[in-house]
Amino acid sequence: MGGETLLKETGPREVFCGLTSIVWLHRRMPDAFFLVVGSRTCAHLIQSAAGVMIFAEPRFGTAILEERDLAGLADAHEELDRVVKNLLERRPEIRTLFLVGSCPSEVIKLDLARVAQRLNTVLKGKVTVLNYSGSGIETTFTQGEDGALKALIPLMPSSDQKQLLLVGTLANPVEDRLINLFKRLGIENVSSFPPRQSTNLPSIGSGTKVLLTQPYLGDTARELIAKGAEILKAPFPLGVEGSTLWMKAAADAFNIKSLLFESTVQPLILRAKKALESQKEKLQGKRIFLLPESQLEIPLARFLSRECGMELIEVGTPYLNKGLMGSELDLLPKNVRIVEGQHVENQLDRVRGEQPDLVVCGMGLANPLEAEGISTKWSIELVFSPIHGIDQATDLAELFARPLNRHQLLNHKQLTPA
Amino acid sequence: MELTLWTYEGPPHVGAMRIATSMEGVHYILHAPQGDTYADLLFTMIERRGKRPPVTYTTFQARDLGGDTAELVKHHIREAVERFKPKALLVGESCTAELIQDQPGSLASRMGLPMPTFSLELPAYSKKENWGASETFYQIVRGLLKNQKPEDSDFSSTKWKDEERNPKVNLLGPTLLGFRCRDDVLEIQKLLSEHGIDVNITAPLGASPSDVLELTKADLNICLYPEIAETTCTWLEKNFGIPFTQSIPIGVEGTKEFLKEVHEFLGMNEPNPKELEQKSRLTWYSQSVDSNYLTGKRVFIFGDGTHAIAAARVATEELGFEVVGLGTFSREMARQVRAAAKGLGLEAIITNDYLEVEKSIKETSPELVLGTQMERHSSKRLGIPCAVISTPIHVQDVPARYSPQMGWEGANVIFDDWVHPLMMGLEEHLIGMFRHDFEFIDGHQSHLGHLGGHQDKEELDELELNSGNENLAENIPIWTDEGKAELNKIPFFVRGKVRNNTEKYAKQAGCRKIDSETLYDAKSHFKA
């Protein structure tokens, strides 16, 4: 492990809760519906995070608790049954229904596991009902996906066949590309989790080697290990280096000859490094401050520092899983300030004090910082964009170079805030 | 329990945030978990604010719940007060904190804070955003002014005459995330100053707690947005005798009525209505021959109560449209919207379910929809021109240009904003007409994209015309090829209506097949 400085901070935060991950999960599995059991705030959060862009009836919704649901839990259960029944009649194409716990449902201790169990008996397999918590008192942003995947694991069929399992939502084209590359290496049996159809779950067992595509899947990883799978140790597939090491971990686990690995991967590396040069020119020596939100911060910092030459001022993360992040921490430069948790006011004081060239932050903070003359990159964009793999390294760098370019083009230093 | 896929209004504490963020020197301590911080982006992204909302979230976590969350609240209050040094403090809770009953408001009141502190109780499980905004504004005004309450009021709206000064009024109700409030305030200030009336205080937008203390110096309150300000106006009238206006200065007629009301209250001579009519270009533009085609355009209206009612009036009285649907998501305004709808021979749609609104749009097949951002989406799906007239808003409803809805300029803006999409619709039809000319470049895409005018045979199938044999059994008339071809010649923006009418007629008349003659029969039947 490098000589990084690990700090913990508590205080007021500025982060999304786990419900937000529904925004990409429902796109990934079009036959699944995400029903939040919560309040108007939950409904408003998801639609606001999704940008109010509802051009079709969404595959997510909120069963909004009302006063009489709070008065008697028995009634709340009955009410939830009624809502689910109506929903499934309206949306007969739904195969998997996720009941998603929220802050209010957790506080009143509404037992969604029991509700799911009861509904499964009633529905007799026509629709599978699962539950997990996306509540903000337990989860931050991407951790919602961790919960959803963990809930699916018990449904995965058992098989001890040797296979490679990619775990974590990827953009479809990127997923296709990565699977194709593994096939070129001779790893034929590659599946993804979550699958593109919720009913088409991959198998799991002692022959399963898991590559995590996303860094925020600690609970899922633990469950997969309990099912006999092995989590391959590697940095995450961001940037040329991370993606190469990530693929190498699979190649080694499947005893792929290093000659084949090198001859397959080297041309990609050469091409990507060449393409990366132009972005690197813009990023080299620039100072970056990452605020905590997605847990992608540490892998991104590693890429930006090692491959783009950026100087890391502070790397925030909402939660640090040292086990999963070990290979990443090893690669970070010495004495990098890593801060777990947040005190948003103190952190912004540090941002202002350091005057970085670029800040990675949430949408609530971006314009206020821009108005102070500090360029920003929205962290949520990194969750939606295809950024994984060697071939995407330049695109990933470009996401960070763009605000700097714009800043330079407009040459503004301090705008008067509206 | 209510299944909600999308909601017109946020929770009540978001309404409180709108007040706090609109004002100067006010800070809001919100006892809430971390996820509730999403609400900041409404202000920084939609309104493009360059400042963070003045809100401190206590961000309690599951592990705090076993311990002392009350101490956590006090800690955050102390920190925020020290850092932001607000002139007034709001203390409240979001939905989750309401359940753990820490009562942050009373905790704060026992801390001996140096500034006025207001405890907000906004029931998250029964109330919504606009109610929360209204209640918060009321609590602030009441809290700051209750000690000024006169023993017996000698208030008179005409006292300005004796005091030999201009009459002055308060503009109450404009907030951030409201509909065009920023520009409405400027327009109404301008309008009033043309008549020698000064603005005393505008609140909540831009007002500080010390401004609120000055509210009672006005001769009249202008209740610009009743959803936000009516409760406050009523309280000010009851306790200080200051009356408030009922009319909403939207449209030429609305603005005239508003000026008349203001002049009456202030004991001023009424301005000449004939002169006022020429103040907005809407009057002439609507009379000009070019606008003939606007006559009887079928329009569907849905929004907050104030904007929906005003839009219905402008549509019928000033543009000569026919209102075919009118509704609101605002239960607080249901009574007024029902009355307005009844006046137009309609039954109001009062709902928070956008799918119900969409269904109603489909059924009434309007040529123009005036709605919220959600109706804009629904209309886009249905291929119907639409203009946004109400919250909830999106980033494009906070335009860079001056773009009020109220006053004379507001009427100009309304003419442009409503007529422009209709003209675009007409353009679609022309594109459809010209597309068979050899000069026409195929692949032309208008702003309506693939939903636009050039619907050819393929797209007609999407209309799901009943032409299959299976319909014979159910006694549903079927379209002959010739009938379909005739229907296809009708401009797309009235095609749906013609189709519905023809099918209705055919069923009534017992026709089994619809050909071109049936179309003409139906046409004369419904015109008769």
Short mmCIF file of C-alpha atoms in Angstrom, two decimals, chain B residues 86-506:
data_model
loop_
_atom_site.label_atom_id
_atom_site.label_comp_id
_atom_site.label_asym_id
_atom_site.label_seq_id
_atom_site.Cartn_x
_atom_site.Cartn_y
_atom_site.Cartn_z
CA PRO B 86 -28.13 34.44 9.53
CA LYS B 87 -30.55 37.23 10.39
CA ALA B 88 -33.30 34.69 10.88
CA LEU B 89 -33.23 30.94 11.32
CA LEU B 90 -35.75 28.39 10.10
CA VAL B 91 -35.69 24.99 11.78
CA GLY B 92 -37.64 22.07 10.40
CA GLU B 93 -37.58 18.46 9.38
CA SER B 94 -38.12 16.39 6.29
CA CYS B 95 -40.33 13.29 6.03
CA THR B 96 -37.93 10.91 7.79
CA ALA B 97 -37.09 13.22 10.68
CA GLU B 98 -40.79 13.79 11.24
CA LEU B 99 -41.00 10.10 12.18
CA ILE B 100 -38.24 10.19 14.80
CA GLN B 101 -39.83 13.16 16.56
CA ASP B 102 -36.79 15.07 17.74
CA GLN B 103 -38.74 18.31 17.46
CA PRO B 104 -35.78 20.31 16.23
CA GLY B 105 -37.81 23.52 16.36
CA SER B 106 -38.27 23.42 20.10
CA LEU B 107 -34.68 22.27 20.58
CA ALA B 108 -33.57 25.40 18.73
CA SER B 109 -35.87 27.69 20.66
CA ARG B 110 -34.22 26.57 23.93
CA MET B 111 -30.71 27.30 22.68
CA GLY B 112 -30.88 31.04 23.28
CA LEU B 113 -29.93 31.91 19.72
CA PRO B 114 -29.29 35.57 18.97
CA MET B 115 -31.62 35.75 15.94
CA PRO B 116 -35.33 35.18 15.46
CA THR B 117 -35.87 31.44 15.08
CA PHE B 118 -38.89 29.86 13.46
CA SER B 119 -39.97 26.30 13.94
CA LEU B 120 -41.58 24.87 10.82
CA GLU B 121 -44.05 22.06 11.14
CA LEU B 122 -44.75 20.86 7.63
CA PRO B 123 -46.57 17.50 7.65
CA ALA B 124 -44.72 15.57 4.95
CA TYR B 125 -47.26 12.78 4.69
CA SER B 126 -50.26 14.91 3.91
CA LYS B 127 -49.03 18.20 2.42
CA LYS B 128 -47.00 19.24 -0.61
CA GLU B 129 -44.52 21.80 -1.88
CA ASN B 130 -46.70 24.86 -2.52
CA TRP B 131 -48.42 24.42 0.81
CA GLY B 132 -45.00 24.21 2.48
CA ALA B 133 -43.87 27.41 0.76
CA SER B 134 -47.05 29.23 1.74
CA GLU B 135 -46.85 28.07 5.35
CA THR B 136 -43.16 28.99 5.65
CA PHE B 137 -43.68 32.46 4.27
CA TYR B 138 -46.60 32.93 6.64
CA GLN B 139 -44.59 31.73 9.65
CA ILE B 140 -41.77 34.14 8.89
CA VAL B 141 -44.06 37.14 8.37
CA ARG B 142 -46.21 36.33 11.36
CA GLY B 143 -43.21 35.57 13.55
CA LEU B 144 -41.47 38.83 12.73
CA LEU B 145 -44.54 41.06 12.84
CA LYS B 146 -46.79 39.66 15.56
CA ASN B 147 -45.37 42.01 18.19
CA GLN B 148 -46.05 45.03 16.01
CA LYS B 149 -49.75 44.32 15.98
CA PRO B 150 -51.57 47.61 16.67
CA GLU B 151 -54.11 47.85 19.53
CA ASP B 152 -56.72 49.23 17.27
CA SER B 153 -55.93 49.82 13.66
CA ASP B 154 -56.63 53.11 11.98
CA PHE B 155 -55.37 51.69 8.75
CA SER B 156 -56.55 53.28 5.54
CA SER B 157 -55.41 52.54 2.01
CA THR B 158 -55.82 56.19 1.11
CA LYS B 159 -53.63 57.58 3.88
CA TRP B 160 -50.95 58.32 1.27
CA LYS B 161 -53.04 61.30 0.18
CA ASP B 162 -52.88 62.93 3.62
CA GLU B 163 -49.21 62.10 3.93
CA GLU B 164 -48.57 63.69 0.55
CA ARG B 165 -46.58 60.83 -0.89
CA ASN B 166 -47.01 58.22 -3.61
CA PRO B 167 -49.11 55.22 -2.67
CA LYS B 168 -46.99 52.13 -2.01
CA VAL B 169 -47.74 48.46 -2.23
CA ASN B 170 -46.07 45.14 -1.41
CA LEU B 171 -45.60 42.49 -4.08
CA LEU B 172 -46.16 39.20 -2.30
CA GLY B 173 -45.60 35.65 -3.45
CA PRO B 174 -42.75 35.57 -5.99
CA THR B 175 -40.21 32.81 -5.28
CA LEU B 176 -37.43 30.88 -6.93
CA LEU B 177 -38.66 27.86 -8.90
CA GLY B 178 -41.94 29.68 -9.49
CA PHE B 179 -43.06 30.37 -13.04
CA ARG B 180 -41.23 33.44 -14.46
CA CYS B 181 -41.38 35.21 -11.07
CA ARG B 182 -38.09 37.03 -11.65
CA ASP B 183 -39.48 38.88 -14.69
CA ASP B 184 -43.05 39.23 -13.42
CA VAL B 185 -41.74 41.29 -10.50
CA LEU B 186 -39.93 43.68 -12.83
CA GLU B 187 -42.93 43.98 -15.11
CA ILE B 188 -45.37 44.69 -12.29
CA GLN B 189 -42.99 47.23 -10.75
CA LYS B 190 -42.84 48.97 -14.12
CA LEU B 191 -46.60 48.81 -14.57
CA LEU B 192 -47.29 50.28 -11.15
CA SER B 193 -44.72 53.03 -11.50
CA GLU B 194 -46.40 54.13 -14.75
CA HIS B 195 -49.41 54.85 -12.58
CA GLY B 196 -47.49 56.60 -9.84
CA ILE B 197 -47.55 53.65 -7.45
CA ASP B 198 -44.37 52.68 -5.62
CA VAL B 199 -43.35 49.22 -4.54
CA ASN B 200 -42.68 49.11 -0.80
CA ILE B 201 -41.34 45.55 -0.38
CA THR B 202 -41.21 42.52 -2.66
CA ALA B 203 -41.25 39.26 -0.71
CA PRO B 204 -40.14 36.56 -0.37
CA LEU B 205 -37.96 36.99 -3.50
CA GLY B 206 -35.02 39.17 -2.53
CA ALA B 207 -36.41 40.20 0.87
CA SER B 208 -34.41 40.10 4.10
CA PRO B 209 -35.93 39.70 7.58
CA SER B 210 -35.57 43.47 8.08
CA ASP B 211 -37.54 44.04 4.86
CA VAL B 212 -40.31 41.89 6.28
CA LEU B 213 -40.51 44.27 9.25
CA GLU B 214 -41.31 47.04 6.76
CA LEU B 215 -44.26 45.23 5.18
CA THR B 216 -46.79 47.06 7.31
CA LYS B 217 -45.81 50.40 5.81
CA ALA B 218 -47.63 49.59 2.56
CA ASP B 219 -51.07 50.86 1.59
CA LEU B 220 -52.01 47.65 -0.17
CA ASN B 221 -50.75 44.12 -0.64
CA ILE B 222 -50.56 42.71 -4.15
CA CYS B 223 -51.13 38.97 -3.92
CA LEU B 224 -49.25 38.03 -7.08
CA TYR B 225 -49.21 34.29 -6.50
CA PRO B 226 -52.06 33.19 -4.23
CA GLU B 227 -50.59 29.67 -3.90
CA ILE B 228 -47.69 31.19 -1.97
CA ALA B 229 -48.99 34.45 -0.53
CA GLU B 230 -52.71 34.25 0.15
CA THR B 231 -52.36 32.95 3.72
CA THR B 232 -49.89 35.72 4.52
CA CYS B 233 -52.06 38.38 2.86
CA THR B 234 -55.09 37.23 4.83
CA TRP B 235 -53.15 37.42 8.09
CA LEU B 236 -51.84 40.90 7.28
CA GLU B 237 -55.36 42.05 6.51
CA LYS B 238 -56.79 40.59 9.70
CA ASN B 239 -54.09 41.97 11.96
CA PHE B 240 -53.03 45.20 10.30
CA GLY B 241 -56.03 46.00 8.16
CA ILE B 242 -54.02 45.97 4.92
CA PRO B 243 -56.28 44.72 2.14
CA PHE B 244 -55.00 42.63 -0.75
CA THR B 245 -55.81 42.23 -4.42
CA GLN B 246 -57.65 39.28 -5.88
CA SER B 247 -57.07 39.80 -9.59
CA ILE B 248 -54.09 38.33 -11.41
CA PRO B 249 -52.43 40.60 -13.97
CA ILE B 250 -52.06 37.95 -16.68
CA GLY B 251 -53.31 38.83 -20.16
CA VAL B 252 -54.60 42.21 -21.31
CA GLU B 253 -57.96 41.80 -19.60
CA GLY B 254 -56.37 40.46 -16.43
CA THR B 255 -53.96 43.38 -16.31
CA LYS B 256 -56.74 45.91 -16.91
CA GLU B 257 -58.82 44.36 -14.15
CA PHE B 258 -55.80 44.33 -11.86
CA LEU B 259 -55.11 48.04 -12.45
CA LYS B 260 -58.76 48.84 -11.83
CA GLU B 261 -58.72 46.95 -8.55
CA VAL B 262 -55.46 48.56 -7.40
CA HIS B 263 -56.75 52.04 -8.26
CA GLU B 264 -60.01 51.43 -6.42
CA PHE B 265 -58.27 50.22 -3.28
CA LEU B 266 -55.93 53.19 -3.27
CA GLY B 267 -58.68 55.70 -3.96
CA MET B 268 -57.19 56.74 -7.28
CA ASN B 269 -58.92 57.69 -10.49
CA GLU B 270 -59.28 54.72 -12.76
CA PRO B 271 -57.15 54.76 -15.89
CA ASN B 272 -58.97 54.90 -19.20
CA PRO B 273 -59.59 51.29 -20.27
CA LYS B 274 -59.44 52.17 -23.97
CA GLU B 275 -55.93 53.55 -23.55
CA LEU B 276 -54.86 50.50 -21.59
CA GLU B 277 -55.96 48.20 -24.38
CA GLN B 278 -53.24 49.54 -26.64
CA LYS B 279 -50.52 48.91 -24.06
CA SER B 280 -49.90 45.36 -25.21
CA ARG B 281 -49.40 44.22 -28.79
CA LEU B 282 -51.50 41.15 -28.04
CA THR B 283 -54.71 43.10 -28.63
CA TRP B 284 -53.83 44.15 -32.18
CA TYR B 285 -51.93 41.00 -33.07
CA SER B 286 -54.98 38.98 -32.15
CA GLN B 287 -57.25 41.27 -34.18
CA SER B 288 -54.99 41.32 -37.23
CA VAL B 289 -56.18 39.27 -40.18
CA ASP B 290 -53.26 36.92 -39.88
CA SER B 291 -54.75 35.61 -36.63
CA ASN B 292 -57.98 34.47 -38.22
CA TYR B 293 -56.71 30.94 -38.24
CA LEU B 294 -56.49 31.01 -34.45
CA THR B 295 -60.27 31.09 -34.21
CA GLY B 296 -61.69 28.17 -32.34
CA LYS B 297 -58.35 26.41 -31.92
CA ARG B 298 -58.93 23.65 -29.44
CA VAL B 299 -56.71 24.14 -26.39
CA PHE B 300 -56.11 21.95 -23.35
CA ILE B 301 -54.91 23.69 -20.17
CA PHE B 302 -53.30 22.15 -17.08
CA GLY B 303 -51.10 23.76 -14.44
CA ASP B 304 -51.09 25.40 -11.04
CA GLY B 305 -54.43 27.00 -10.24
CA THR B 306 -53.47 30.62 -10.82
CA HIS B 307 -51.80 30.11 -14.19
CA ALA B 308 -54.37 27.60 -15.44
CA ILE B 309 -57.34 29.89 -14.71
CA ALA B 310 -55.57 32.90 -16.20
CA ALA B 311 -54.61 30.90 -19.30
CA ALA B 312 -58.21 29.79 -19.82
CA ARG B 313 -59.33 33.38 -19.74
CA VAL B 314 -56.66 34.67 -22.13
CA ALA B 315 -57.32 31.74 -24.48
CA THR B 316 -61.05 32.33 -24.75
CA GLU B 317 -61.37 36.09 -24.38
CA GLU B 318 -58.22 37.36 -26.02
CA LEU B 319 -57.18 34.79 -28.58
CA GLY B 320 -60.54 33.29 -29.54
CA PHE B 321 -59.53 29.71 -28.74
CA GLU B 322 -61.88 27.03 -27.54
CA VAL B 323 -60.86 25.51 -24.21
CA VAL B 324 -61.53 21.76 -24.34
CA GLY B 325 -59.90 20.79 -21.06
CA LEU B 326 -58.93 22.64 -17.87
CA GLY B 327 -57.32 21.30 -14.75
CA THR B 328 -54.82 21.66 -11.94
CA PHE B 329 -52.60 19.53 -9.73
CA SER B 330 -53.18 21.92 -6.88
CA ARG B 331 -55.88 20.67 -4.52
CA GLU B 332 -55.78 24.00 -2.67
CA MET B 333 -57.00 25.69 -5.85
CA ALA B 334 -59.49 23.00 -6.86
CA ARG B 335 -62.57 25.03 -6.00
CA GLN B 336 -61.58 28.01 -8.16
CA VAL B 337 -60.48 25.83 -11.08
CA ARG B 338 -63.74 23.87 -10.92
CA ALA B 339 -65.68 27.12 -11.09
CA ALA B 340 -63.62 28.38 -14.04
CA ALA B 341 -64.11 25.08 -15.86
CA LYS B 342 -67.83 25.13 -15.18
CA GLY B 343 -68.00 28.59 -16.71
CA LEU B 344 -66.58 27.09 -19.89
CA GLY B 345 -68.97 24.16 -19.82
CA LEU B 346 -66.26 21.73 -18.75
CA GLU B 347 -65.56 19.50 -15.82
CA ALA B 348 -62.19 20.36 -14.23
CA ILE B 349 -59.45 17.74 -14.02
CA ILE B 350 -58.04 17.82 -10.49
CA THR B 351 -55.26 15.27 -10.21
CA ASN B 352 -51.63 14.71 -9.35
CA ASP B 353 -51.40 11.80 -11.81
CA TYR B 354 -49.78 12.88 -15.08
CA LEU B 355 -51.06 9.76 -16.85
CA GLU B 356 -54.60 10.81 -16.12
CA VAL B 357 -53.85 14.22 -17.63
CA GLU B 358 -52.26 12.57 -20.66
CA LYS B 359 -55.31 10.37 -21.11
CA SER B 360 -57.52 13.41 -20.96
CA ILE B 361 -55.39 15.18 -23.58
CA LYS B 362 -55.76 12.19 -25.87
CA GLU B 363 -59.51 12.08 -25.41
CA THR B 364 -60.07 15.77 -26.10
CA SER B 365 -57.61 15.79 -29.06
CA PRO B 366 -56.63 19.46 -28.71
CA GLU B 367 -54.61 21.43 -31.25
CA LEU B 368 -52.56 23.12 -28.55
CA VAL B 369 -51.64 22.10 -25.02
CA LEU B 370 -50.78 24.68 -22.36
CA GLY B 371 -49.29 22.87 -19.42
CA THR B 372 -46.32 22.11 -17.21
CA GLN B 373 -43.07 20.46 -18.24
CA MET B 374 -44.81 17.11 -17.96
CA GLU B 375 -47.54 18.08 -20.42
CA ARG B 376 -44.78 19.25 -22.74
CA HIS B 377 -43.41 15.70 -22.66
CA SER B 378 -46.85 14.15 -23.07
CA SER B 379 -47.60 16.46 -26.00
CA LYS B 380 -44.32 15.60 -27.63
CA ARG B 381 -45.28 11.94 -27.47
CA LEU B 382 -48.72 12.70 -28.89
CA GLY B 383 -47.38 15.05 -31.58
CA ILE B 384 -49.39 18.02 -30.31
CA PRO B 385 -47.92 21.55 -30.13
CA CYS B 386 -47.41 22.71 -26.54
CA ALA B 387 -46.38 25.76 -24.54
CA VAL B 388 -45.38 25.69 -20.87
CA ILE B 389 -47.43 28.00 -18.65
CA SER B 390 -46.82 26.71 -15.13
CA THR B 391 -44.53 24.99 -12.67
CA PRO B 392 -43.03 22.43 -12.38
CA ILE B 393 -40.38 23.96 -14.58
CA HIS B 394 -37.23 22.83 -16.26
CA VAL B 395 -34.08 24.71 -17.15
CA GLN B 396 -35.55 26.13 -20.38
CA ASP B 397 -38.32 27.82 -18.39
CA VAL B 398 -35.73 30.10 -16.84
CA PRO B 399 -34.79 31.91 -20.05
CA ALA B 400 -31.89 34.31 -20.39
CA ARG B 401 -34.14 36.93 -21.98
CA TYR B 402 -36.73 39.06 -20.20
CA SER B 403 -39.84 36.93 -20.41
CA PRO B 404 -42.60 37.79 -17.93
CA GLN B 405 -46.11 36.34 -17.96
CA MET B 406 -47.71 39.28 -16.19
CA GLY B 407 -48.52 42.82 -17.32
CA TRP B 408 -48.38 44.21 -20.85
CA GLU B 409 -45.10 42.62 -21.78
CA GLY B 410 -46.35 39.36 -20.29
CA ALA B 411 -49.27 39.47 -22.71
CA ASN B 412 -46.83 39.97 -25.60
CA VAL B 413 -44.81 37.00 -24.39
CA ILE B 414 -47.96 34.89 -24.11
CA PHE B 415 -49.01 35.72 -27.67
CA ASP B 416 -45.63 34.64 -29.00
CA ASP B 417 -45.23 31.60 -26.77
CA TRP B 418 -48.66 30.18 -27.56
CA VAL B 419 -48.99 31.08 -31.22
CA HIS B 420 -45.50 30.04 -32.21
CA PRO B 421 -46.04 26.30 -31.56
CA LEU B 422 -49.31 26.48 -33.52
CA MET B 423 -47.50 28.04 -36.47
CA MET B 424 -44.94 25.30 -36.22
CA GLY B 425 -47.81 22.83 -36.42
CA LEU B 426 -49.04 24.53 -39.57
CA GLU B 427 -45.56 24.34 -40.98
CA GLU B 428 -45.60 20.61 -40.37
CA HIS B 429 -48.68 20.34 -42.53
CA LEU B 430 -47.06 22.35 -45.29
CA ILE B 431 -44.02 20.13 -45.17
CA GLY B 432 -46.39 17.19 -45.55
CA MET B 433 -48.00 18.84 -48.56
CA PHE B 434 -44.75 19.70 -50.27
CA ARG B 435 -42.96 16.47 -49.64
CA HIS B 436 -44.18 14.97 -52.90
CA ASP B 437 -42.65 17.83 -54.87
CA PHE B 438 -39.43 16.74 -56.50
CA GLU B 439 -37.53 19.66 -54.97
CA PHE B 440 -38.29 18.40 -51.49
CA ILE B 441 -35.29 17.01 -49.71
CA ASP B 442 -36.26 13.85 -47.94
CA GLY B 443 -35.24 13.37 -44.38
CA HIS B 444 -36.21 16.88 -43.41
CA GLN B 445 -36.85 16.91 -39.70
CA SER B 446 -38.84 19.60 -38.03
CA HIS B 447 -38.79 20.46 -34.35
CA LEU B 448 -41.46 17.83 -33.79
CA GLY B 449 -39.08 15.18 -35.10
CA HIS B 450 -40.64 12.00 -36.39
CA LEU B 451 -43.95 12.85 -34.75
CA GLY B 452 -44.37 15.81 -37.07
CA GLY B 453 -46.31 16.36 -40.25
CA HIS B 454 -45.10 13.94 -42.83
CA GLN B 455 -47.12 11.01 -41.76
CA ASP B 456 -47.41 8.75 -44.74
CA LYS B 457 -49.04 5.40 -45.16
CA GLU B 458 -46.69 3.62 -42.80
CA GLU B 459 -47.28 6.03 -40.01
CA LEU B 460 -51.00 5.98 -40.54
CA ASP B 461 -50.92 2.39 -39.41
CA GLU B 462 -49.78 3.66 -36.05
CA LEU B 463 -53.17 5.26 -35.75
CA GLU B 464 -54.39 1.69 -35.48
CA LEU B 465 -57.27 2.22 -37.84
CA ASN B 466 -59.83 -0.46 -37.52
CA SER B 467 -59.49 -2.30 -40.74
CA GLY B 468 -59.18 -5.89 -39.62
CA ASN B 469 -61.92 -8.48 -39.88
CA GLU B 470 -61.91 -9.07 -36.17
CA ASN B 471 -63.76 -5.80 -35.76
CA LEU B 472 -66.70 -6.90 -37.82
CA ALA B 473 -67.95 -9.11 -35.06
CA GLU B 474 -67.82 -6.33 -32.49
CA ASN B 475 -69.86 -4.00 -34.61
CA ILE B 476 -67.05 -1.48 -34.82
CA PRO B 477 -66.99 0.31 -38.20
CA ILE B 478 -63.96 -0.46 -40.33
CA TRP B 479 -62.04 1.92 -42.56
CA THR B 480 -61.98 1.18 -46.28
CA ASP B 481 -58.79 1.94 -48.21
CA GLU B 482 -60.56 4.82 -49.86
CA GLY B 483 -61.68 6.18 -46.47
CA LYS B 484 -58.14 5.89 -45.15
CA ALA B 485 -56.80 7.76 -48.16
CA GLU B 486 -59.30 10.55 -47.60
CA LEU B 487 -58.44 10.75 -43.90
CA ASN B 488 -54.80 10.97 -44.85
CA LYS B 489 -55.43 14.15 -46.80
CA ILE B 490 -56.53 15.93 -43.65
CA PRO B 491 -53.83 17.94 -41.86
CA PHE B 492 -52.30 15.80 -39.15
CA PHE B 493 -53.09 18.18 -36.34
CA VAL B 494 -56.85 17.78 -36.84
CA ARG B 495 -56.72 14.23 -38.20
CA GLY B 496 -57.20 12.63 -34.79
CA LYS B 497 -60.25 14.70 -34.08
CA VAL B 498 -61.76 14.02 -37.50
CA ARG B 499 -61.09 10.32 -37.07
CA ASN B 500 -62.77 10.23 -33.65
CA ASN B 501 -65.76 12.19 -34.88
CA THR B 502 -66.15 10.02 -37.96
CA GLU B 503 -65.98 6.80 -36.00
CA LYS B 504 -68.43 8.16 -33.47
CA TYR B 505 -70.79 9.19 -36.24
CA ALA B 506 -70.43 5.87 -38.06
#
